[in-house]
């Protein structure tokens, strides 16, 4: 007899999981899709696709056309399902948001404070400007996905998430207590504590790079631009809090890679872009983190169950298998006309996705 436990049997050599989804992903557009879509589609059944294109995705029509371009870039036979988002601007209309949500194509709205990160110039200037949209979202049960950093120049870059939580997010959650919120790519102990203390309609995604690294990897001995992302890597005590949260089995914390491709020349620059590309090995790297933490049995909940549960979508029924067989990440990929340097470029990765 095969019990569910036996089906998900854990050994250190092989691990079978319900197929995971990526709840925070940047695919970009145009020729870049030929690289990004196959990488993600090889591991994840679905992904929440971020809307920070140029220009940003601010209507159902734009989201639907973008979705079609993504579908066209899928490898043949792939059933990868891109879940679309709208970019919240000061002028996004509540009716557009509701129509988009009801279409089934758009799952959520993304909140970028203006100027916080890559392609965020059209983001929200003041919370008050978007309250009518947020009130409508609370009413219809549509999730708000938040890049949680203040942008004030006088606030230290390492404190921007904490100050965002204290000055904007806590008041928002008090004012709209039923609003479904995902605090994206959390990086601090403060974010973990905030989400733990909040009701069940507040959750968070955690990237694999914030689980693997701290600011020493970015800055000690040399500046390493391929470790530069936003929110920026924090000190190791925060990294430890994130590992504890991800491996806790608490359904408020789930997988979101924030894989964010930039051309090599845009990263290795005197004004380098923020973003780390992990899509080509994400689930394998998460497996390394969970194994190191002695928590491989918690990976499936984090990677495959808690995300769909939060979004009110069905869990995937097909499986993936990870094998403990090391392989080497290519030193680069092509990204449109440019070169893309993935995380772990040219280095070995302990787990391998079985084909
Ligand atoms: C992301 C990107 O490049 O689009 N960059 C990043 O450092 N995380 C934007 C974002 O998610 O903030
Ligand atoms: Zn972000
Ligand atoms: Zn992102």
Short mmCIF file of C-alpha atoms and ligand atoms in Angstrom, two decimals:
data_model
loop_
_atom_site.label_atom_id
_atom_site.label_comp_id
_atom_site.label_asym_id
_atom_site.label_seq_id
_atom_site.Cartn_x
_atom_site.Cartn_y
_atom_site.Cartn_z
CA UNK A 1 0.00 0.00 0.00
CA UNK A 2 1.25 3.47 -0.87
CA UNK A 3 0.44 5.95 1.86
CA UNK A 4 0.94 9.67 1.06
CA UNK A 5 3.95 9.57 3.36
CA UNK A 6 5.53 6.77 1.38
CA UNK A 7 4.86 8.61 -1.86
CA UNK A 8 6.80 11.57 -0.47
CA UNK A 9 9.45 9.35 1.01
CA UNK A 10 12.48 11.27 2.16
CA UNK A 11 15.99 10.05 1.82
CA UNK A 12 19.10 12.09 1.47
CA UNK A 13 19.51 10.80 -2.09
CA UNK A 14 16.16 11.56 -3.63
CA UNK A 15 13.16 13.73 -2.82
CA UNK A 16 9.79 13.65 -4.58
CA UNK A 17 7.50 16.65 -4.17
CA UNK A 18 4.22 17.91 -5.52
CA UNK A 19 5.36 20.26 -8.28
CA UNK A 20 6.23 23.67 -6.80
CA UNK A 21 5.18 27.13 -7.99
CA UNK A 22 7.12 30.40 -7.94
CA UNK A 23 5.08 33.14 -6.25
CA UNK A 24 7.43 36.00 -7.27
CA UNK A 25 9.15 36.05 -10.65
CA UNK A 26 10.51 38.52 -13.23
CA UNK A 27 10.40 37.14 -16.78
CA UNK A 28 10.99 40.46 -18.65
CA UNK A 29 9.68 40.64 -22.21
CA UNK A 30 10.57 40.28 -25.89
CA UNK A 31 13.60 38.14 -26.74
CA UNK A 32 14.44 37.65 -23.04
CA UNK A 33 11.42 35.33 -22.74
CA UNK A 34 13.25 32.70 -24.81
CA UNK A 35 15.68 32.32 -21.89
CA UNK A 36 13.56 33.02 -18.83
CA UNK A 37 10.37 31.10 -19.63
CA UNK A 38 12.00 27.69 -20.32
CA UNK A 39 14.10 27.93 -17.14
CA UNK A 40 11.08 28.53 -14.94
CA UNK A 41 8.80 26.17 -16.85
CA UNK A 42 11.32 23.34 -16.30
CA UNK A 43 10.70 23.43 -12.57
CA UNK A 44 7.55 25.33 -11.67
CA UNK A 45 3.94 24.67 -12.71
CA UNK A 46 2.89 28.29 -12.19
CA UNK A 47 4.49 31.62 -11.38
CA UNK A 48 3.30 35.02 -10.27
CA UNK A 49 4.75 37.23 -13.00
CA UNK A 50 5.78 40.67 -11.83
CA UNK A 51 4.50 43.64 -13.87
CA UNK A 52 7.55 45.96 -13.76
CA UNK A 53 8.05 46.13 -17.51
CA UNK A 54 8.76 49.33 -19.39
CA UNK A 55 6.03 50.60 -19.56
CA UNK A 56 4.52 48.78 -16.57
CA UNK A 57 1.57 46.41 -16.91
CA UNK A 58 -1.39 48.52 -15.75
CA UNK A 59 -4.44 47.07 -17.54
CA UNK A 60 -6.13 43.74 -18.07
CA UNK A 61 -5.46 44.08 -21.78
CA UNK A 62 -1.71 44.63 -21.26
CA UNK A 63 -1.55 41.71 -18.80
CA UNK A 64 -3.42 39.45 -21.18
CA UNK A 65 -1.17 40.34 -24.15
CA UNK A 66 1.94 39.85 -21.98
CA UNK A 67 0.59 36.47 -20.89
CA UNK A 68 0.18 35.45 -24.54
CA UNK A 69 3.81 36.35 -25.27
CA UNK A 70 4.91 34.23 -22.29
CA UNK A 71 2.78 31.30 -23.45
CA UNK A 72 4.38 31.55 -26.92
CA UNK A 73 7.83 31.22 -25.32
CA UNK A 74 7.00 27.93 -23.57
CA UNK A 75 8.88 24.84 -24.72
CA UNK A 76 6.63 22.51 -26.69
CA UNK A 77 4.51 20.35 -24.44
CA UNK A 78 4.94 22.65 -21.44
CA UNK A 79 1.82 23.49 -19.46
CA UNK A 80 3.48 26.27 -17.47
CA UNK A 81 0.76 28.67 -16.34
CA UNK A 82 1.78 32.33 -15.86
CA UNK A 83 -0.33 34.11 -13.23
CA UNK A 84 -0.46 37.79 -14.06
CA UNK A 85 -0.30 40.92 -11.90
CA UNK A 86 -1.11 44.60 -12.36
CA UNK A 87 1.28 47.36 -11.38
CA UNK A 88 -0.26 49.75 -8.88
CA UNK A 89 0.08 53.40 -9.89
CA UNK A 90 -1.53 56.47 -8.38
CA UNK A 91 -4.03 56.46 -11.25
CA UNK A 92 -5.00 52.76 -11.47
CA UNK A 93 -8.81 52.62 -11.31
CA UNK A 94 -10.66 50.31 -8.88
CA UNK A 95 -12.94 49.10 -11.69
CA UNK A 96 -9.96 48.08 -13.87
CA UNK A 97 -8.58 46.07 -10.97
CA UNK A 98 -11.87 44.34 -10.27
CA UNK A 99 -12.43 43.53 -13.97
CA UNK A 100 -8.90 42.13 -14.19
CA UNK A 101 -9.40 39.95 -11.11
CA UNK A 102 -12.76 38.63 -12.33
CA UNK A 103 -11.18 37.66 -15.67
CA UNK A 104 -9.14 34.96 -13.92
CA UNK A 105 -6.02 36.14 -15.81
CA UNK A 106 -4.83 38.60 -13.16
CA UNK A 107 -4.35 37.24 -9.64
CA UNK A 108 -2.95 40.21 -7.75
CA UNK A 109 -1.78 43.82 -7.74
CA UNK A 110 1.86 44.74 -7.11
CA UNK A 111 2.74 47.71 -4.94
CA UNK A 112 6.13 49.34 -5.60
CA UNK A 113 6.89 52.51 -3.66
CA UNK A 114 7.96 54.97 -6.39
CA UNK A 115 11.72 54.67 -6.91
CA UNK A 116 12.24 51.66 -4.59
CA UNK A 117 13.70 49.22 -7.11
CA UNK A 118 14.19 48.24 -10.78
CA UNK A 119 11.53 49.86 -13.02
CA UNK A 120 9.53 51.33 -10.14
CA UNK A 121 9.35 54.96 -11.33
CA UNK A 122 5.60 54.70 -11.90
CA UNK A 123 4.99 53.29 -8.43
CA UNK A 124 2.90 54.63 -5.58
CA UNK A 125 3.74 58.13 -4.33
CA UNK A 126 1.56 58.06 -1.18
CA UNK A 127 -0.61 55.35 0.33
CA UNK A 128 -3.52 57.81 0.39
CA UNK A 129 -3.45 58.01 -3.42
CA UNK A 130 -4.26 54.31 -3.77
CA UNK A 131 -6.70 53.79 -0.88
CA UNK A 132 -9.77 53.51 -3.17
CA UNK A 133 -8.11 50.65 -5.07
CA UNK A 134 -6.97 48.93 -1.88
CA UNK A 135 -10.45 49.21 -0.36
CA UNK A 136 -11.91 47.56 -3.47
CA UNK A 137 -9.28 44.79 -3.30
CA UNK A 138 -10.11 44.13 0.35
CA UNK A 139 -13.77 43.84 -0.64
CA UNK A 140 -13.22 41.40 -3.51
CA UNK A 141 -10.45 39.38 -1.80
CA UNK A 142 -7.68 40.25 -4.28
CA UNK A 143 -4.11 39.96 -2.92
CA UNK A 144 -1.82 43.00 -2.71
CA UNK A 145 1.84 42.08 -3.26
CA UNK A 146 4.21 44.56 -1.63
CA UNK A 147 7.81 45.57 -2.24
CA UNK A 148 8.19 46.66 1.38
CA UNK A 149 10.88 49.31 1.48
CA UNK A 150 10.65 53.04 2.09
CA UNK A 151 12.49 55.20 -0.40
CA UNK A 152 13.39 58.23 1.76
CA UNK A 153 17.00 59.07 1.01
CA UNK A 154 17.75 59.77 4.67
CA UNK A 155 16.73 56.23 5.72
CA UNK A 156 19.66 53.82 5.73
CA UNK A 157 19.33 51.17 3.01
CA UNK A 158 19.64 48.39 5.60
CA UNK A 159 16.68 49.83 7.57
CA UNK A 160 14.26 50.43 4.71
CA UNK A 161 12.21 47.27 5.16
CA UNK A 162 11.84 47.74 8.91
CA UNK A 163 10.79 51.39 8.52
CA UNK A 164 8.30 50.43 5.78
CA UNK A 165 6.68 47.88 8.08
CA UNK A 166 6.46 50.34 10.98
CA UNK A 167 5.34 53.44 9.12
CA UNK A 168 3.25 52.10 6.22
CA UNK A 169 2.40 48.42 6.49
CA UNK A 170 1.23 48.25 10.10
CA UNK A 171 -1.10 51.26 9.63
CA UNK A 172 -2.40 49.81 6.32
CA UNK A 173 -3.19 46.44 7.92
CA UNK A 174 -4.98 48.23 10.78
CA UNK A 175 -7.04 50.31 8.36
CA UNK A 176 -7.88 47.41 6.02
CA UNK A 177 -7.70 44.36 8.31
CA UNK A 178 -9.19 41.98 5.72
CA UNK A 179 -6.89 43.00 2.85
CA UNK A 180 -4.91 39.97 1.65
CA UNK A 181 -1.25 40.98 1.71
CA UNK A 182 1.95 39.26 0.62
CA UNK A 183 5.05 41.02 1.91
CA UNK A 184 7.40 40.05 -0.89
CA UNK A 185 11.02 38.90 -0.64
CA UNK A 186 11.37 39.50 3.11
CA UNK A 187 14.89 40.08 4.36
CA UNK A 188 14.76 40.77 8.10
CA UNK A 189 13.82 39.35 11.47
CA UNK A 190 11.40 42.30 11.78
CA UNK A 191 9.50 41.14 8.70
CA UNK A 192 9.32 37.58 10.05
CA UNK A 193 8.00 38.86 13.39
CA UNK A 194 5.47 41.12 11.69
CA UNK A 195 4.10 38.31 9.52
CA UNK A 196 4.03 35.84 12.43
CA UNK A 197 2.01 38.29 14.54
CA UNK A 198 -0.41 39.22 11.74
CA UNK A 199 -3.67 37.39 10.97
CA UNK A 200 -3.84 34.62 8.34
CA UNK A 201 -4.57 37.07 5.48
CA UNK A 202 -0.96 38.34 5.71
CA UNK A 203 1.84 36.18 4.27
CA UNK A 204 5.37 36.52 2.88
CA UNK A 205 7.57 35.12 0.15
CA UNK A 206 11.22 34.26 0.79
CA UNK A 207 13.87 34.11 -1.94
CA UNK A 208 16.57 31.49 -2.04
CA UNK A 209 19.33 34.09 -2.18
CA UNK A 210 18.20 35.67 1.09
CA UNK A 211 18.31 32.16 2.63
CA UNK A 212 21.77 31.38 1.23
CA UNK A 213 23.55 34.68 1.75
CA UNK A 214 24.07 37.67 3.98
CA UNK A 215 25.72 41.02 3.35
CA UNK A 216 29.21 39.63 3.82
CA UNK A 217 28.74 37.70 0.58
CA UNK A 218 28.01 41.00 -1.15
CA UNK A 219 30.61 43.21 0.51
CA UNK A 220 33.34 41.47 2.54
CA UNK A 221 36.72 41.60 0.82
CA UNK A 222 35.28 42.76 -2.50
CA UNK A 223 32.10 44.19 -3.98
CA UNK A 224 30.29 41.39 -5.79
CA UNK A 225 27.65 42.93 -8.03
CA UNK A 226 25.96 39.61 -8.82
CA UNK A 227 24.90 39.46 -5.16
CA UNK A 228 23.28 42.89 -5.32
CA UNK A 229 19.50 42.80 -5.11
CA UNK A 230 16.74 44.73 -3.42
CA UNK A 231 15.90 44.55 -0.64
CA UNK A 232 19.65 44.33 -0.06
CA UNK A 233 21.15 41.31 1.74
CA UNK A 234 21.20 41.89 5.51
CA UNK A 235 23.41 40.68 8.37
CA UNK A 236 23.56 36.96 9.20
CA UNK A 237 21.20 37.16 12.19
CA UNK A 238 18.44 38.19 9.76
CA UNK A 239 19.42 35.40 7.37
CA UNK A 240 19.03 32.97 10.27
CA UNK A 241 15.55 34.32 11.07
CA UNK A 242 14.55 33.81 7.43
CA UNK A 243 15.83 30.22 7.43
CA UNK A 244 13.90 29.54 10.63
CA UNK A 245 10.71 31.00 9.11
CA UNK A 246 11.03 29.14 5.80
CA UNK A 247 11.68 25.80 7.49
CA UNK A 248 9.13 26.28 10.29
CA UNK A 249 6.17 24.71 8.50
CA UNK A 250 4.20 27.93 9.07
CA UNK A 251 1.96 28.32 5.97
CA UNK A 252 2.39 32.12 5.99
CA UNK A 253 5.86 31.71 4.47
CA UNK A 254 6.19 30.35 0.94
CA UNK A 255 8.50 30.23 -2.05
CA UNK A 256 9.06 33.26 -4.29
CA UNK A 257 12.39 33.34 -6.10
CA UNK A 258 12.38 37.01 -7.19
CA UNK A 259 14.59 35.71 -10.00
CA UNK A 260 15.41 38.95 -11.83
CA UNK A 261 17.58 38.82 -14.95
CA UNK A 262 19.81 41.74 -15.91
CA UNK A 263 22.40 41.83 -18.68
CA UNK A 264 25.94 41.22 -17.45
CA UNK A 265 27.09 44.73 -18.44
CA UNK A 266 24.22 46.25 -16.45
CA UNK A 267 25.31 44.35 -13.31
CA UNK A 268 29.09 44.72 -13.73
CA UNK A 269 28.87 48.49 -13.93
CA UNK A 270 29.78 51.58 -11.91
CA UNK A 271 26.01 51.97 -11.46
CA UNK A 272 24.92 48.34 -11.33
CA UNK A 273 21.33 47.08 -11.38
CA UNK A 274 19.64 45.21 -8.53
CA UNK A 275 18.51 41.64 -9.22
CA UNK A 276 19.77 38.05 -8.94
CA UNK A 277 18.99 35.35 -11.50
CA UNK A 278 18.09 32.06 -9.84
CA UNK A 279 15.43 30.62 -12.16
CA UNK A 280 17.77 28.02 -13.68
CA UNK A 281 18.36 26.24 -10.35
CA UNK A 282 15.87 27.60 -7.85
CA UNK A 283 14.27 24.48 -6.40
CA UNK A 284 17.67 22.75 -6.24
CA UNK A 285 19.10 25.67 -4.25
CA UNK A 286 16.13 25.74 -1.88
CA UNK A 287 16.74 22.00 -1.34
CA UNK A 288 20.33 22.80 -0.32
CA UNK A 289 19.10 25.33 2.23
CA UNK A 290 16.47 23.00 3.69
CA UNK A 291 18.92 20.11 3.82
CA UNK A 292 21.50 22.25 5.63
CA UNK A 293 18.81 23.22 8.12
CA UNK A 294 17.87 19.55 8.66
CA UNK A 295 14.39 20.35 7.36
CA UNK A 296 13.99 18.62 3.98
CA UNK A 297 10.62 17.35 5.22
CA UNK A 298 9.41 20.99 5.33
CA UNK A 299 10.36 21.81 1.72
CA UNK A 300 7.17 20.56 0.08
CA UNK A 301 4.85 22.69 2.21
CA UNK A 302 6.93 25.81 1.59
CA UNK A 303 7.51 25.20 -2.12
CA UNK A 304 4.32 23.47 -3.25
CA UNK A 305 1.42 23.86 -0.80
CA UNK A 306 1.28 27.13 1.15
CA UNK A 307 1.39 29.39 -1.92
CA UNK A 308 -1.64 27.92 -3.71
CA UNK A 309 -3.45 27.66 -0.36
CA UNK A 310 -2.93 31.39 0.24
CA UNK A 311 -4.00 32.35 -3.29
CA UNK A 312 -7.03 30.05 -3.14
CA UNK A 313 -5.80 27.97 -6.07
CA UNK A 314 -5.59 24.17 -6.28
CA UNK A 315 -2.32 22.46 -5.34
CA UNK A 316 -0.50 20.85 -8.25
CA UNK A 317 -1.15 17.16 -8.70
CA UNK A 318 1.95 16.21 -10.70
CA UNK A 319 5.30 15.54 -9.03
CA UNK A 320 8.96 16.45 -9.43
CA UNK A 321 11.93 14.48 -8.17
CA UNK A 322 15.18 15.95 -6.90
CA UNK A 323 18.27 13.73 -6.80
CA UNK A 324 21.37 14.28 -4.70
CA UNK A 325 23.69 14.42 -7.73
CA UNK A 326 25.87 17.43 -8.16
CA UNK A 327 25.99 19.29 -11.49
CA UNK A 328 27.59 22.45 -12.75
CA UNK A 329 25.68 25.63 -13.47
CA UNK A 330 26.73 27.10 -16.85
CA UNK A 331 28.95 30.17 -16.53
CA UNK A 332 26.44 32.27 -18.49
CA UNK A 333 23.27 32.23 -20.56
CA UNK A 334 22.14 34.33 -23.50
CA UNK A 335 19.61 37.03 -22.63
CA UNK A 336 18.29 38.61 -25.84
CA UNK A 337 21.41 40.24 -27.35
CA UNK A 338 23.28 40.09 -24.03
CA UNK A 339 24.90 37.75 -21.57
CA UNK A 340 23.23 36.73 -18.31
CA UNK A 341 25.21 35.56 -15.28
CA UNK A 342 23.16 33.19 -13.10
CA UNK A 343 23.68 32.64 -9.41
CA UNK A 344 26.36 29.96 -8.87
CA UNK A 345 27.71 30.55 -12.40
CA UNK A 346 30.28 27.84 -13.19
CA UNK A 347 29.89 26.34 -9.71
CA UNK A 348 28.38 23.09 -8.54
CA UNK A 349 24.87 22.58 -7.20
CA UNK A 350 24.24 19.63 -4.91
CA UNK A 351 20.72 18.66 -5.99
CA UNK A 352 19.54 17.95 -9.50
CA UNK A 353 16.05 17.97 -10.92
CA UNK A 354 15.39 14.54 -12.46
CA UNK A 355 14.19 14.80 -16.05
C1 LIG B 1 13.88 43.26 -9.22
C2 LIG B 1 14.03 43.47 -10.73
O1 LIG B 1 15.16 43.47 -11.23
O2 LIG B 1 12.99 43.59 -11.41
N1 LIG B 1 15.16 43.47 -8.60
C3 LIG B 1 15.53 43.07 -7.36
O3 LIG B 1 16.64 43.39 -6.94
N2 LIG B 1 14.77 42.34 -6.60
C4 LIG B 1 12.81 44.16 -8.69
C5 LIG B 1 12.30 43.81 -7.32
O4 LIG B 1 11.75 42.73 -7.10
O5 LIG B 1 12.42 44.63 -6.39
ZN1 LIG B 2 10.83 43.97 -5.16
ZN1 LIG B 3 10.92 41.13 -7.58
#
